[in-house]
Amino acid sequence: MRLLVTRPDEDQDGLAEALRAMGHQAIAAPLLAIRPLADAAIPDTPYQALLVTSANGARAVGARRRDMARLAALPVLAVGEASAEAARAAGFADVASAGGDVEALIELALRRLAPGGGPLLHVAGSVTAGDLKGGLEAHGFSVDRVALYEAVAADCLPEAAIEALGTGAADGVLFYSPRTARSFASLIRAAGLEQTLVTLTAYCLSGAVADALAGLPFKAIETATEPTQAALLGRLA
């Protein structure tokens, strides 16, 4: 299949490789651009652990050399395997994956950490899904959430997407977040290309992502059985 990939550029390569290994073609059509927040400051606090809810968060902290010098030895709890792999690539050695969503990450933290062991550091984007901080603080943890990057929505569909949709050169679209799905819905309507979707299947990471596509005339909407990339790619079969 020929699939539009709506993830940011930073997340395209690994996914494109996985799709090629399955016999599919990836068409890069990022709807979010990742921009580091240069003025973000991580408190000089003796943290118990680092929490990561996106690969971009892991990459952002890994790019901060001074902070990495004091944080690299911390255990890292990541929301999923992609975030865990990015944390390892950034230089963290003790990394565990919750293999799911924010609720799964909270459960992992409750198993691995103790409220009395010290505060937790959550590095993330300026916009996050779920309430990791509130969920853990309800169990007695202290959590510092620091936004290290922002994800800026595209103001128009990428040219690759317009061409693929207009020429019938796409069979489906991959969506990883409700925000990306909402952006796609808005941009596809603004471009007057809704009817190009009638032969396409939308592949969604979760029910919330699928809900954000309500009203668009996709041939079908497939939802992963769990919010992981492995489960999402499994729907392609």
Short mmCIF file of C-alpha atoms in Angstrom, two decimals:
data_model
loop_
_atom_site.label_atom_id
_atom_site.label_comp_id
_atom_site.label_asym_id
_atom_site.label_seq_id
_atom_site.Cartn_x
_atom_site.Cartn_y
_atom_site.Cartn_z
CA MET A 1 0.00 0.00 0.00
CA ARG A 2 0.94 3.64 -0.49
CA LEU A 3 0.49 5.45 2.80
CA LEU A 4 0.55 9.11 3.76
CA VAL A 5 2.57 9.47 6.97
CA THR A 6 1.44 12.54 8.93
CA ARG A 7 4.09 12.35 11.66
CA PRO A 8 6.71 15.13 12.12
CA ASP A 9 9.90 14.88 10.06
CA GLU A 10 11.83 13.69 13.14
CA ASP A 11 9.62 10.58 13.34
CA GLN A 12 9.47 9.76 9.64
CA ASP A 13 12.63 7.72 8.98
CA GLY A 14 12.11 4.84 11.38
CA LEU A 15 8.46 4.52 10.45
CA ALA A 16 9.20 4.64 6.72
CA GLU A 17 11.76 1.88 7.19
CA ALA A 18 9.25 -0.27 9.08
CA LEU A 19 6.67 0.26 6.35
CA ARG A 20 9.14 -0.65 3.60
CA ALA A 21 9.99 -3.85 5.46
CA MET A 22 6.29 -4.72 5.31
CA GLY A 23 6.15 -4.03 1.57
CA HIS A 24 4.46 -0.62 1.82
CA GLN A 25 5.47 2.78 0.48
CA ALA A 26 5.59 5.77 2.82
CA ILE A 27 4.69 9.23 1.50
CA ALA A 28 5.98 11.87 3.93
CA ALA A 29 3.23 14.38 4.72
CA PRO A 30 4.11 15.87 8.14
CA LEU A 31 1.38 18.00 9.71
CA LEU A 32 3.39 19.09 12.75
CA ALA A 33 6.83 20.74 12.94
CA ILE A 34 8.93 20.25 16.07
CA ARG A 35 10.67 23.36 17.41
CA PRO A 36 12.85 23.39 20.55
CA LEU A 37 12.07 25.95 23.22
CA ALA A 38 15.44 27.61 23.73
CA ASP A 39 14.45 29.37 26.95
CA ALA A 40 13.16 26.22 28.68
CA ALA A 41 14.98 25.51 31.95
CA ILE A 42 15.17 22.20 33.79
CA PRO A 43 15.34 22.77 37.58
CA ASP A 44 18.53 21.73 39.35
CA THR A 45 16.68 19.19 41.46
CA PRO A 46 17.74 15.71 42.62
CA TYR A 47 15.11 13.83 40.66
CA GLN A 48 14.19 10.22 41.27
CA ALA A 49 13.42 9.45 37.63
CA LEU A 50 12.72 10.94 34.23
CA LEU A 51 9.35 10.48 32.53
CA VAL A 52 9.14 10.64 28.74
CA THR A 53 5.86 10.73 26.82
CA SER A 54 7.24 11.25 23.31
CA ALA A 55 10.32 10.48 21.27
CA ASN A 56 10.67 14.21 20.64
CA GLY A 57 10.84 14.83 24.38
CA ALA A 58 13.64 12.28 24.70
CA ARG A 59 15.52 13.84 21.79
CA ALA A 60 15.02 17.33 23.21
CA VAL A 61 16.55 16.51 26.58
CA GLY A 62 19.33 14.53 24.91
CA ALA A 63 20.33 17.61 22.92
CA ARG A 64 20.89 19.63 26.12
CA ARG A 65 24.48 18.70 27.02
CA ARG A 66 24.64 20.46 30.37
CA ASP A 67 21.39 18.91 31.52
CA MET A 68 22.38 15.48 30.24
CA ALA A 69 25.55 15.61 32.32
CA ARG A 70 23.43 15.47 35.48
CA LEU A 71 20.40 13.55 34.20
CA ALA A 72 21.94 10.72 32.17
CA ALA A 73 22.17 8.37 35.16
CA LEU A 74 18.48 8.66 35.98
CA PRO A 75 16.13 5.77 35.29
CA VAL A 76 13.78 6.67 32.43
CA LEU A 77 10.18 5.55 32.20
CA ALA A 78 8.89 5.98 28.65
CA VAL A 79 5.29 5.82 27.45
CA GLY A 80 6.10 3.46 24.56
CA GLU A 81 8.89 1.69 22.74
CA ALA A 82 9.51 4.52 20.27
CA SER A 83 10.03 6.92 23.18
CA ALA A 84 12.20 4.35 24.94
CA GLU A 85 14.39 3.87 21.86
CA ALA A 86 14.81 7.63 21.51
CA ALA A 87 15.83 7.86 25.18
CA ARG A 88 18.45 5.16 24.72
CA ALA A 89 19.76 6.91 21.60
CA ALA A 90 19.96 10.16 23.58
CA GLY A 91 22.33 8.52 26.07
CA PHE A 92 20.14 7.08 28.84
CA ALA A 93 21.03 3.54 29.89
CA ASP A 94 18.28 2.58 32.35
CA VAL A 95 15.12 2.81 30.22
CA ALA A 96 11.79 1.03 30.65
CA SER A 97 8.80 1.20 28.32
CA ALA A 98 5.19 1.23 29.51
CA GLY A 99 4.17 -0.08 26.10
CA GLY A 100 1.00 1.97 25.89
CA ASP A 101 -0.50 5.31 26.83
CA VAL A 102 -0.28 7.77 29.75
CA GLU A 103 -2.36 5.48 31.96
CA ALA A 104 0.07 2.63 31.30
CA LEU A 105 2.97 4.94 32.16
CA ILE A 106 1.31 5.87 35.45
CA GLU A 107 0.92 2.18 36.28
CA LEU A 108 4.59 1.56 35.44
CA ALA A 109 5.66 4.43 37.70
CA LEU A 110 3.54 3.08 40.55
CA ARG A 111 5.29 -0.28 40.21
CA ARG A 112 8.83 1.02 39.82
CA LEU A 113 8.95 4.19 41.93
CA ALA A 114 7.95 5.43 45.38
CA PRO A 115 6.56 8.86 46.32
CA GLY A 116 9.18 9.18 49.06
CA GLY A 117 12.06 8.53 46.67
CA GLY A 118 12.16 12.08 45.34
CA PRO A 119 10.42 14.20 42.73
CA LEU A 120 9.93 13.13 39.12
CA LEU A 121 10.85 15.09 35.98
CA HIS A 122 8.50 14.92 32.99
CA VAL A 123 9.98 16.36 29.78
CA ALA A 124 7.42 17.00 27.09
CA GLY A 125 6.05 19.34 24.48
CA SER A 126 4.06 22.47 25.14
CA VAL A 127 0.89 20.47 24.40
CA THR A 128 0.44 17.01 25.91
CA ALA A 129 -2.21 14.30 25.82
CA GLY A 130 -3.50 12.94 29.11
CA ASP A 131 -2.73 14.10 32.65
CA LEU A 132 0.44 12.32 33.70
CA LYS A 133 1.30 14.91 36.34
CA GLY A 134 -2.15 14.88 37.92
CA GLY A 135 -2.40 11.12 37.80
CA LEU A 136 0.87 10.64 39.67
CA GLU A 137 0.32 13.48 42.12
CA ALA A 138 -2.95 11.80 43.08
CA HIS A 139 -0.75 8.95 44.37
CA GLY A 140 1.53 11.23 46.38
CA PHE A 141 4.30 11.88 43.83
CA SER A 142 5.77 15.30 43.13
CA VAL A 143 6.14 15.92 39.39
CA ASP A 144 7.90 18.75 37.57
CA ARG A 145 6.66 19.04 33.99
CA VAL A 146 9.05 20.93 31.71
CA ALA A 147 8.12 21.78 28.11
CA LEU A 148 11.26 21.49 25.97
CA TYR A 149 9.66 21.81 22.53
CA GLU A 150 6.51 22.85 20.74
CA ALA A 151 4.74 21.09 17.91
CA VAL A 152 3.54 23.69 15.42
CA ALA A 153 0.63 22.69 13.19
CA ALA A 154 0.95 23.12 9.43
CA ASP A 155 -1.16 25.88 7.89
CA CYS A 156 -1.77 23.91 4.69
CA LEU A 157 -1.50 20.35 3.43
CA PRO A 158 2.01 19.35 2.33
CA GLU A 159 2.50 19.31 -1.44
CA ALA A 160 3.22 15.58 -1.34
CA ALA A 161 -0.18 14.97 0.23
CA ILE A 162 -2.02 17.19 -2.26
CA GLU A 163 -0.34 15.44 -5.19
CA ALA A 164 -0.95 11.93 -3.84
CA LEU A 165 -4.59 12.65 -3.08
CA GLY A 166 -5.22 14.44 -6.34
CA THR A 167 -3.70 11.71 -8.49
CA GLY A 168 -5.02 8.74 -6.54
CA ALA A 169 -1.50 7.75 -5.56
CA ALA A 170 -2.38 6.96 -1.95
CA ASP A 171 -4.25 4.03 -0.41
CA GLY A 172 -4.34 5.16 3.20
CA VAL A 173 -3.25 7.63 5.86
CA LEU A 174 -1.53 6.97 9.19
CA PHE A 175 -2.58 9.08 12.20
CA TYR A 176 -0.81 9.03 15.55
CA SER A 177 -2.54 11.78 17.56
CA PRO A 178 -5.93 13.47 17.86
CA ARG A 179 -4.28 16.82 17.21
CA THR A 180 -2.81 15.63 13.91
CA ALA A 181 -6.13 14.10 12.91
CA ARG A 182 -7.98 17.35 13.69
CA SER A 183 -5.41 19.32 11.71
CA PHE A 184 -5.78 16.96 8.74
CA ALA A 185 -9.56 17.27 8.85
CA SER A 186 -9.39 21.05 8.88
CA LEU A 187 -6.80 21.27 6.09
CA ILE A 188 -8.47 18.70 3.84
CA ARG A 189 -11.72 20.65 4.05
CA ALA A 190 -9.97 23.96 3.42
CA ALA A 191 -8.37 22.45 0.29
CA GLY A 192 -11.70 21.06 -0.93
CA LEU A 193 -10.27 17.54 -1.15
CA GLU A 194 -12.72 15.61 1.03
CA GLN A 195 -13.93 13.43 -1.87
CA THR A 196 -10.41 12.16 -2.53
CA LEU A 197 -10.73 10.18 0.70
CA VAL A 198 -13.52 7.87 -0.45
CA THR A 199 -11.04 5.24 -1.65
CA LEU A 200 -8.64 5.62 1.31
CA THR A 201 -8.42 3.93 4.71
CA ALA A 202 -7.44 5.88 7.82
CA TYR A 203 -5.23 3.95 10.24
CA CYS A 204 -5.48 5.42 13.77
CA LEU A 205 -3.40 4.84 16.89
CA SER A 206 -6.42 5.08 19.21
CA GLY A 207 -10.14 5.65 19.39
CA ALA A 208 -9.55 9.30 20.28
CA VAL A 209 -7.59 9.70 17.05
CA ALA A 210 -10.36 8.04 15.05
CA ASP A 211 -12.97 10.27 16.68
CA ALA A 212 -11.10 13.36 15.46
CA LEU A 213 -11.74 12.23 11.87
CA ALA A 214 -15.53 12.11 12.29
CA GLY A 215 -17.38 13.36 9.24
CA LEU A 216 -14.63 12.70 6.72
CA PRO A 217 -15.66 10.28 3.94
CA PHE A 218 -12.90 7.69 4.36
CA LYS A 219 -13.61 4.28 2.86
CA ALA A 220 -12.80 2.83 6.28
CA ILE A 221 -11.23 3.82 9.58
CA GLU A 222 -9.07 1.20 11.27
CA THR A 223 -8.07 1.60 14.93
CA ALA A 224 -5.13 -0.10 16.64
CA THR A 225 -6.07 -2.67 19.28
CA GLU A 226 -3.76 -0.85 21.69
CA PRO A 227 -2.01 2.54 21.42
CA THR A 228 1.34 1.28 20.14
CA GLN A 229 3.02 1.52 16.77
CA ALA A 230 3.28 -2.26 16.55
CA ALA A 231 -0.48 -2.58 16.98
CA LEU A 232 -1.12 0.19 14.47
CA LEU A 233 1.10 -1.39 11.84
CA GLY A 234 -0.63 -4.68 12.56
CA ARG A 235 -3.83 -3.15 11.19
CA LEU A 236 -2.16 -2.80 7.81
CA ALA A 237 -2.33 -6.55 7.41
#
